PDB file of C-alpha atoms and ligand atoms in Angstrom:
ATOM      1  CA  MET A   1      -0.032  -0.069   0.111  1.00  0.00           C
ATOM      2  CA  ARG A   2       1.244   3.306  -0.877  1.00  0.00           C
ATOM      3  CA  ILE A   3      -0.992   5.967   0.592  1.00  0.00           C
ATOM      4  CA  ILE A   4      -0.658   9.841   0.976  1.00  0.00           C
ATOM      5  CA  LEU A   5      -2.638  11.417   3.903  1.00  0.00           C
ATOM      6  CA  PHE A   6      -3.174  14.998   3.746  1.00  0.00           C
ATOM      7  CA  GLY A   7      -5.068  17.826   5.162  1.00  0.00           C
ATOM      8  CA  PRO A   8      -4.869  20.939   7.367  1.00  0.00           C
ATOM      9  CA  PRO A   9      -2.582  20.948  10.495  1.00  0.00           C
ATOM     10  CA  GLY A  10      -4.195  19.601  13.606  1.00  0.00           C
ATOM     11  CA  VAL A  11      -6.628  17.275  11.330  1.00  0.00           C
ATOM     12  CA  GLY A  12      -5.284  14.330  13.008  1.00  0.00           C
ATOM     13  CA  LYS A  13      -2.948  12.995  10.085  1.00  0.00           C
ATOM     14  CA  GLY A  14      -0.415  11.819  12.557  1.00  0.00           C
ATOM     15  CA  THR A  15      -2.751   9.757  14.712  1.00  0.00           C
ATOM     16  CA  GLN A  16      -4.543   8.263  11.579  1.00  0.00           C
ATOM     17  CA  ALA A  17      -1.308   7.503   9.961  1.00  0.00           C
ATOM     18  CA  LYS A  18       0.047   5.645  12.949  1.00  0.00           C
ATOM     19  CA  LEU A  19      -2.906   3.426  13.320  1.00  0.00           C
ATOM     20  CA  LEU A  20      -2.953   2.651   9.538  1.00  0.00           C
ATOM     21  CA  SER A  21       0.788   1.877   9.680  1.00  0.00           C
ATOM     22  CA  ALA A  22       0.087  -0.676  12.458  1.00  0.00           C
ATOM     23  CA  THR A  23      -2.918  -2.152  10.744  1.00  0.00           C
ATOM     24  CA  LEU A  24      -1.264  -2.321   7.233  1.00  0.00           C
ATOM     25  CA  HIS A  25       2.196  -3.146   8.320  1.00  0.00           C
ATOM     26  CA  VAL A  26       3.623  -0.440   6.271  1.00  0.00           C
ATOM     27  CA  PRO A  27       5.992   2.401   7.604  1.00  0.00           C
ATOM     28  CA  HIS A  28       4.596   5.704   8.666  1.00  0.00           C
ATOM     29  CA  ILE A  29       6.678   8.382   6.970  1.00  0.00           C
ATOM     30  CA  SER A  30       6.194  11.821   8.548  1.00  0.00           C
ATOM     31  CA  THR A  31       8.265  14.708   7.112  1.00  0.00           C
ATOM     32  CA  GLY A  32       7.376  16.778  10.235  1.00  0.00           C
ATOM     33  CA  ASP A  33       8.749  14.089  12.535  1.00  0.00           C
ATOM     34  CA  MET A  34      12.030  13.849  10.462  1.00  0.00           C
ATOM     35  CA  LEU A  35      12.425  17.573  10.639  1.00  0.00           C
ATOM     36  CA  ARG A  36      11.854  17.483  14.243  1.00  0.00           C
ATOM     37  CA  GLU A  37      14.236  14.944  14.813  1.00  0.00           C
ATOM     38  CA  ALA A  38      16.849  16.821  12.816  1.00  0.00           C
ATOM     39  CA  ALA A  39      16.182  19.745  14.931  1.00  0.00           C
ATOM     40  CA  ALA A  40      16.606  17.864  18.281  1.00  0.00           C
ATOM     41  CA  ALA A  41      19.809  16.379  17.012  1.00  0.00           C
ATOM     42  CA  ARG A  42      20.879  19.771  16.024  1.00  0.00           C
ATOM     43  CA  THR A  43      22.087  18.985  12.582  1.00  0.00           C
ATOM     44  CA  GLU A  44      22.593  21.922  10.117  1.00  0.00           C
ATOM     45  CA  LEU A  45      19.363  20.984   8.296  1.00  0.00           C
ATOM     46  CA  GLY A  46      17.597  20.817  11.747  1.00  0.00           C
ATOM     47  CA  ILE A  47      18.658  24.027  13.056  1.00  0.00           C
ATOM     48  CA  LYS A  48      17.633  25.903   9.856  1.00  0.00           C
ATOM     49  CA  ALA A  49      14.268  23.711   9.561  1.00  0.00           C
ATOM     50  CA  LYS A  50      13.312  24.690  13.211  1.00  0.00           C
ATOM     51  CA  GLN A  51      13.194  28.485  12.611  1.00  0.00           C
ATOM     52  CA  VAL A  52      11.062  27.829   9.522  1.00  0.00           C
ATOM     53  CA  MET A  53       8.679  25.611  11.555  1.00  0.00           C
ATOM     54  CA  ASP A  54       8.508  27.827  14.351  1.00  0.00           C
ATOM     55  CA  ALA A  55       7.320  30.515  12.194  1.00  0.00           C
ATOM     56  CA  GLY A  56       4.549  28.234  10.673  1.00  0.00           C
ATOM     57  CA  GLN A  57       6.164  28.306   7.241  1.00  0.00           C
ATOM     58  CA  LEU A  58       7.268  25.675   4.784  1.00  0.00           C
ATOM     59  CA  VAL A  59      10.881  24.169   4.458  1.00  0.00           C
ATOM     60  CA  SER A  60      11.944  24.660   0.743  1.00  0.00           C
ATOM     61  CA  ASP A  61      10.666  22.102  -1.901  1.00  0.00           C
ATOM     62  CA  ASN A  62      14.314  21.296  -2.802  1.00  0.00           C
ATOM     63  CA  ILE A  63      15.171  20.181   0.518  1.00  0.00           C
ATOM     64  CA  MET A  64      11.899  18.249   1.171  1.00  0.00           C
ATOM     65  CA  VAL A  65      12.050  16.540  -2.229  1.00  0.00           C
ATOM     66  CA  GLY A  66      15.645  15.530  -1.602  1.00  0.00           C
ATOM     67  CA  ILE A  67      14.482  14.029   1.814  1.00  0.00           C
ATOM     68  CA  ILE A  68      11.686  12.005   0.349  1.00  0.00           C
ATOM     69  CA  ARG A  69      13.615  10.717  -2.501  1.00  0.00           C
ATOM     70  CA  ASP A  70      16.252   9.380   0.097  1.00  0.00           C
ATOM     71  CA  VAL A  71      13.575   7.723   2.100  1.00  0.00           C
ATOM     72  CA  LEU A  72      11.519   6.300  -0.791  1.00  0.00           C
ATOM     73  CA  THR A  73      14.454   4.646  -2.298  1.00  0.00           C
ATOM     74  CA  SER A  74      15.632   3.053   1.055  1.00  0.00           C
ATOM     75  CA  LYS A  75      14.683  -0.421   2.115  1.00  0.00           C
ATOM     76  CA  LYS A  76      12.289   0.900   4.756  1.00  0.00           C
ATOM     77  CA  ALA A  77       9.850   1.997   2.170  1.00  0.00           C
ATOM     78  CA  SER A  78      10.218  -0.911  -0.171  1.00  0.00           C
ATOM     79  CA  ASN A  79       6.842  -2.617   0.772  1.00  0.00           C
ATOM     80  CA  GLY A  80       4.987   0.412   0.793  1.00  0.00           C
ATOM     81  CA  PHE A  81       4.486   3.519   3.178  1.00  0.00           C
ATOM     82  CA  ILE A  82       2.081   6.094   4.437  1.00  0.00           C
ATOM     83  CA  LEU A  83       3.093   9.462   3.710  1.00  0.00           C
ATOM     84  CA  ASP A  84       2.081  12.239   6.256  1.00  0.00           C
ATOM     85  CA  GLY A  85       2.928  15.615   5.632  1.00  0.00           C
ATOM     86  CA  PHE A  86       4.359  15.365   2.183  1.00  0.00           C
ATOM     87  CA  PRO A  87       3.389  16.509  -0.474  1.00  0.00           C
ATOM     88  CA  ARG A  88       2.640  19.891   0.694  1.00  0.00           C
ATOM     89  CA  THR A  89       3.037  22.097  -2.329  1.00  0.00           C
ATOM     90  CA  LEU A  90       2.151  21.724  -6.084  1.00  0.00           C
ATOM     91  CA  PRO A  91       6.038  21.318  -7.080  1.00  0.00           C
ATOM     92  CA  GLN A  92       6.386  18.632  -4.267  1.00  0.00           C
ATOM     93  CA  ALA A  93       3.364  16.660  -5.669  1.00  0.00           C
ATOM     94  CA  GLU A  94       4.869  16.760  -9.272  1.00  0.00           C
ATOM     95  CA  ALA A  95       8.125  15.772  -8.020  1.00  0.00           C
ATOM     96  CA  LEU A  96       6.615  12.809  -6.317  1.00  0.00           C
ATOM     97  CA  THR A  97       4.758  11.888  -9.281  1.00  0.00           C
ATOM     98  CA  VAL A  98       7.933  11.711 -11.291  1.00  0.00           C
ATOM     99  CA  LEU A  99       9.727   9.737  -8.595  1.00  0.00           C
ATOM    100  CA  PHE A 100       6.838   7.197  -8.578  1.00  0.00           C
ATOM    101  CA  ASN A 101       7.067   6.832 -12.265  1.00  0.00           C
ATOM    102  CA  GLU A 102      10.980   6.718 -11.947  1.00  0.00           C
ATOM    103  CA  LEU A 103      10.639   3.836  -9.203  1.00  0.00           C
ATOM    104  CA  ASN A 104       8.032   2.235 -11.034  1.00  0.00           C
ATOM    105  CA  LEU A 105       5.653   2.530  -8.081  1.00  0.00           C
ATOM    106  CA  LYS A 106       1.759   2.957  -8.005  1.00  0.00           C
ATOM    107  CA  LEU A 107       0.015   5.294  -5.643  1.00  0.00           C
ATOM    108  CA  ASP A 108      -2.920   3.641  -4.160  1.00  0.00           C
ATOM    109  CA  ALA A 109      -4.782   6.480  -2.553  1.00  0.00           C
ATOM    110  CA  VAL A 110      -4.682  10.212  -1.313  1.00  0.00           C
ATOM    111  CA  ILE A 111      -6.673  10.548   1.639  1.00  0.00           C
ATOM    112  CA  CYS A 112      -7.760  14.168   2.304  1.00  0.00           C
ATOM    113  CA  MET A 113      -9.011  14.779   5.883  1.00  0.00           C
ATOM    114  CA  GLU A 114     -11.060  17.793   6.093  1.00  0.00           C
ATOM    115  CA  ILE A 115     -12.153  20.077   9.345  1.00  0.00           C
ATOM    116  CA  ASP A 116     -12.985  23.482  10.405  1.00  0.00           C
ATOM    117  CA  ASP A 117     -10.281  26.023  10.900  1.00  0.00           C
ATOM    118  CA  GLU A 118     -11.675  26.938  14.505  1.00  0.00           C
ATOM    119  CA  GLU A 119     -11.670  23.201  15.357  1.00  0.00           C
ATOM    120  CA  VAL A 120      -7.854  22.911  14.416  1.00  0.00           C
ATOM    121  CA  VAL A 121      -7.053  26.041  16.592  1.00  0.00           C
ATOM    122  CA  LYS A 122      -8.879  24.224  19.661  1.00  0.00           C
ATOM    123  CA  ARG A 123      -7.235  20.882  18.981  1.00  0.00           C
ATOM    124  CA  LEU A 124      -3.725  21.999  18.449  1.00  0.00           C
ATOM    125  CA  SER A 125      -3.651  24.266  21.466  1.00  0.00           C
ATOM    126  CA  SER A 126      -4.336  21.346  23.715  1.00  0.00           C
ATOM    127  CA  ARG A 127      -2.335  18.731  21.668  1.00  0.00           C
ATOM    128  CA  ARG A 128       0.460  16.841  23.620  1.00  0.00           C
ATOM    129  CA  THR A 129       3.017  14.421  22.467  1.00  0.00           C
ATOM    130  CA  CYS A 130       4.907  11.938  24.273  1.00  0.00           C
ATOM    131  CA  ARG A 131       8.837  12.509  23.944  1.00  0.00           C
ATOM    132  CA  ALA A 132       9.460   8.619  24.481  1.00  0.00           C
ATOM    133  CA  CYS A 133       6.699   6.740  22.419  1.00  0.00           C
ATOM    134  CA  GLY A 134       5.441   9.466  20.119  1.00  0.00           C
ATOM    135  CA  THR A 135       1.717   9.022  20.988  1.00  0.00           C
ATOM    136  CA  ILE A 136      -0.535  11.997  20.649  1.00  0.00           C
ATOM    137  CA  TYR A 137      -2.836  13.096  23.288  1.00  0.00           C
ATOM    138  CA  ASN A 138      -5.666  15.993  23.511  1.00  0.00           C
ATOM    139  CA  LEU A 139      -5.782  17.415  27.009  1.00  0.00           C
ATOM    140  CA  VAL A 140      -9.521  18.093  26.364  1.00  0.00           C
ATOM    141  CA  THR A 141     -10.829  14.869  24.973  1.00  0.00           C
ATOM    142  CA  ASP A 142      -8.252  12.482  26.648  1.00  0.00           C
ATOM    143  CA  THR A 143      -8.984  13.398  30.279  1.00  0.00           C
ATOM    144  CA  LEU A 144      -5.266  12.400  31.379  1.00  0.00           C
ATOM    145  CA  ARG A 145      -4.597  12.092  35.260  1.00  0.00           C
ATOM    146  CA  ASP A 146      -1.355  13.893  35.034  1.00  0.00           C
ATOM    147  CA  SER A 147      -1.048  15.986  31.810  1.00  0.00           C
ATOM    148  CA  THR A 148       2.671  15.932  31.917  1.00  0.00           C
ATOM    149  CA  LYS A 149       3.316  12.023  31.672  1.00  0.00           C
ATOM    150  CA  CYS A 150       2.250   9.720  28.985  1.00  0.00           C
ATOM    151  CA  PRO A 151      -0.336   7.154  30.389  1.00  0.00           C
ATOM    152  CA  SER A 152       1.011   4.360  27.904  1.00  0.00           C
ATOM    153  CA  CYS A 153       4.818   4.535  28.838  1.00  0.00           C
ATOM    154  CA  GLY A 154       5.436   7.163  31.518  1.00  0.00           C
ATOM    155  CA  GLY A 155       7.369   9.306  29.075  1.00  0.00           C
ATOM    156  CA  ASP A 156       7.261  13.316  29.308  1.00  0.00           C
ATOM    157  CA  LEU A 157       4.459  14.988  27.275  1.00  0.00           C
ATOM    158  CA  TYR A 158       5.239  18.140  25.596  1.00  0.00           C
ATOM    159  CA  ARG A 159       3.648  20.749  23.485  1.00  0.00           C
ATOM    160  CA  ARG A 160       5.047  21.362  19.887  1.00  0.00           C
ATOM    161  CA  ASP A 161       6.879  24.728  19.673  1.00  0.00           C
ATOM    162  CA  ASP A 162       4.480  25.409  16.611  1.00  0.00           C
ATOM    163  CA  ASP A 163       1.458  24.576  18.457  1.00  0.00           C
ATOM    164  CA  ASN A 164       0.644  28.089  19.698  1.00  0.00           C
ATOM    165  CA  PRO A 165      -2.462  30.103  18.391  1.00  0.00           C
ATOM    166  CA  GLU A 166      -0.391  32.641  16.391  1.00  0.00           C
ATOM    167  CA  THR A 167       1.808  29.901  14.609  1.00  0.00           C
ATOM    168  CA  ILE A 168      -1.402  27.637  14.110  1.00  0.00           C
ATOM    169  CA  ARG A 169      -3.066  30.457  12.187  1.00  0.00           C
ATOM    170  CA  ALA A 170       0.188  31.060  10.135  1.00  0.00           C
ATOM    171  CA  ARG A 171       0.204  27.233   9.340  1.00  0.00           C
ATOM    172  CA  LEU A 172      -3.528  27.430   8.395  1.00  0.00           C
ATOM    173  CA  LYS A 173      -2.867  30.346   5.887  1.00  0.00           C
ATOM    174  CA  VAL A 174      -0.030  28.447   4.410  1.00  0.00           C
ATOM    175  CA  TYR A 175      -2.009  25.276   4.137  1.00  0.00           C
ATOM    176  CA  ALA A 176      -5.035  27.258   2.195  1.00  0.00           C
ATOM    177  CA  SER A 177      -2.492  28.838  -0.324  1.00  0.00           C
ATOM    178  CA  SER A 178       0.152  26.110  -0.734  1.00  0.00           C
ATOM    179  CA  THR A 179      -1.412  22.833   0.103  1.00  0.00           C
ATOM    180  CA  ALA A 180      -5.015  22.944  -0.589  1.00  0.00           C
ATOM    181  CA  PRO A 181      -4.575  23.250  -4.363  1.00  0.00           C
ATOM    182  CA  LEU A 182      -3.242  19.664  -4.234  1.00  0.00           C
ATOM    183  CA  LYS A 183      -6.847  18.388  -3.828  1.00  0.00           C
ATOM    184  CA  ASP A 184      -7.567  19.348  -7.518  1.00  0.00           C
ATOM    185  CA  TYR A 185      -4.249  17.838  -8.523  1.00  0.00           C
ATOM    186  CA  TYR A 186      -5.052  14.479  -7.083  1.00  0.00           C
ATOM    187  CA  ALA A 187      -8.717  14.688  -7.868  1.00  0.00           C
ATOM    188  CA  ARG A 188      -7.700  15.254 -11.528  1.00  0.00           C
ATOM    189  CA  MET A 189      -5.720  12.070 -11.237  1.00  0.00           C
ATOM    190  CA  GLY A 190      -8.712  10.248  -9.780  1.00  0.00           C
ATOM    191  CA  MET A 191      -7.021   9.687  -6.597  1.00  0.00           C
ATOM    192  CA  LEU A 192      -8.525  11.910  -4.069  1.00  0.00           C
ATOM    193  CA  ARG A 193     -10.583  10.359  -1.155  1.00  0.00           C
ATOM    194  CA  PRO A 194     -12.069  13.027   1.098  1.00  0.00           C
ATOM    195  CA  VAL A 195     -12.858  12.069   4.652  1.00  0.00           C
ATOM    196  CA  GLU A 196     -14.708  14.245   7.261  1.00  0.00           C
ATOM    197  CA  ALA A 197     -12.397  14.423  10.199  1.00  0.00           C
ATOM    198  CA  SER A 198     -14.477  15.732  13.056  1.00  0.00           C
ATOM    199  CA  GLY A 199     -15.541  12.463  14.459  1.00  0.00           C
ATOM    200  CA  SER A 200     -13.879  10.075  17.031  1.00  0.00           C
ATOM    201  CA  ILE A 201     -10.423   8.590  16.087  1.00  0.00           C
ATOM    202  CA  GLU A 202     -12.117   5.303  15.578  1.00  0.00           C
ATOM    203  CA  GLN A 203     -15.017   6.552  13.182  1.00  0.00           C
ATOM    204  CA  ILE A 204     -12.171   8.503  11.172  1.00  0.00           C
ATOM    205  CA  GLN A 205     -10.135   5.242  11.014  1.00  0.00           C
ATOM    206  CA  GLY A 206     -13.255   3.321   9.953  1.00  0.00           C
ATOM    207  CA  ALA A 207     -14.065   5.790   7.090  1.00  0.00           C
ATOM    208  CA  ILE A 208     -10.456   5.684   5.777  1.00  0.00           C
ATOM    209  CA  VAL A 209     -10.344   1.847   5.741  1.00  0.00           C
ATOM    210  CA  VAL A 210     -13.738   1.780   3.899  1.00  0.00           C
ATOM    211  CA  PHE A 211     -12.197   3.852   1.221  1.00  0.00           C
ATOM    212  CA  LEU A 212      -9.225   1.730   1.007  1.00  0.00           C
ATOM    213  CA  ASN A 213     -11.015  -1.432   0.811  1.00  0.00           C
ATOM    214  CA  ARG A 214     -13.283   0.058  -1.982  1.00  0.00           C
ATOM    215  CA  ARG A 215     -10.122   0.872  -4.213  1.00  0.00           C
TER     216      ARG A 215
HETATM  217  P1  AMP B 301       3.676  18.486  10.609  1.00  0.00           P
HETATM  218  O1  AMP B 301       4.532  17.719  11.625  1.00  0.00           O
HETATM  219  O2  AMP B 301       3.462  17.735   9.364  1.00  0.00           O
HETATM  220  O3  AMP B 301       2.595  19.413  11.104  1.00  0.00           O
HETATM  221  O4  AMP B 301       5.034  19.466   9.949  1.00  0.00           O
HETATM  222  C1  AMP B 301       5.520  20.296  10.976  1.00  0.00           C
HETATM  223  C2  AMP B 301       6.260  21.588  10.145  1.00  0.00           C
HETATM  224  O5  AMP B 301       7.225  20.929   9.454  1.00  0.00           O
HETATM  225  C3  AMP B 301       5.451  22.264   8.887  1.00  0.00           C
HETATM  226  O6  AMP B 301       4.611  23.359   9.504  1.00  0.00           O
HETATM  227  C4  AMP B 301       6.637  22.682   7.986  1.00  0.00           C
HETATM  228  O7  AMP B 301       7.331  23.875   8.779  1.00  0.00           O
HETATM  229  C5  AMP B 301       7.554  21.694   7.911  1.00  0.00           C
HETATM  230  N1  AMP B 301       7.144  20.584   6.997  1.00  0.00           N
HETATM  231  C6  AMP B 301       6.801  19.157   7.142  1.00  0.00           C
HETATM  232  N2  AMP B 301       6.696  18.599   5.910  1.00  0.00           N
HETATM  233  C7  AMP B 301       6.931  19.594   5.276  1.00  0.00           C
HETATM  234  C8  AMP B 301       6.855  19.721   3.661  1.00  0.00           C
HETATM  235  N3  AMP B 301       6.637  18.595   2.948  1.00  0.00           N
HETATM  236  N4  AMP B 301       7.268  20.791   2.901  1.00  0.00           N
HETATM  237  C9  AMP B 301       7.646  21.682   3.641  1.00  0.00           C
HETATM  238  N5  AMP B 301       7.805  22.009   5.083  1.00  0.00           N
HETATM  239  C10 AMP B 301       7.432  20.836   5.747  1.00  0.00           C
END
């Protein structure tokens, strides 16, 4: 299975991608996670990317396409993958199509998760991630006993630096101008599968699986 999951920030792509990755036994490839790992490791790319991410802007297409080329040609991706956070611009989508053709790969589906902007701001302001296992929680809906510790592994929970209201609004603007046009691109290819993402995690996962089974 080769799937692209896309949608505005905070729509729940990471959560759904992790679940799908476990169900379908294919790796979850998140460009945001890769950039955050590079930032934590303080590599040259990571330090530059962190500034861009903290401003809610996009890292350049050249860099992102290079990163994705490396991953998709690696052994890790040889049996399929779920792409989360890539492509995010039309040039990235076009470069990905070229790469698929070059590697003789077939894209199975592009799942587009849809949600209101106000809901995004609410969700992201209360999002917390476990530093140890990567599980994502929401302080409003997940009623954790201790909002600083992961209930599943005991790791520290943190709020992403770009999950503050000002940066969230900047990210939404960037999504509307640079990423939303990808809907037309993939609709023209007959690949787009829209999924309403305001329900529970289980309902949304169910809707995605229905689409994948109908292919
Ligand atoms: P995410 O975790 O997917 O929300 O990504 C966090 C941030 O990483 C984004 O706001 C961008 O600054 C950067 N980023 C991740 N993926 C891409 C991409 N494909 N193109 C450009 N920037 C990206």
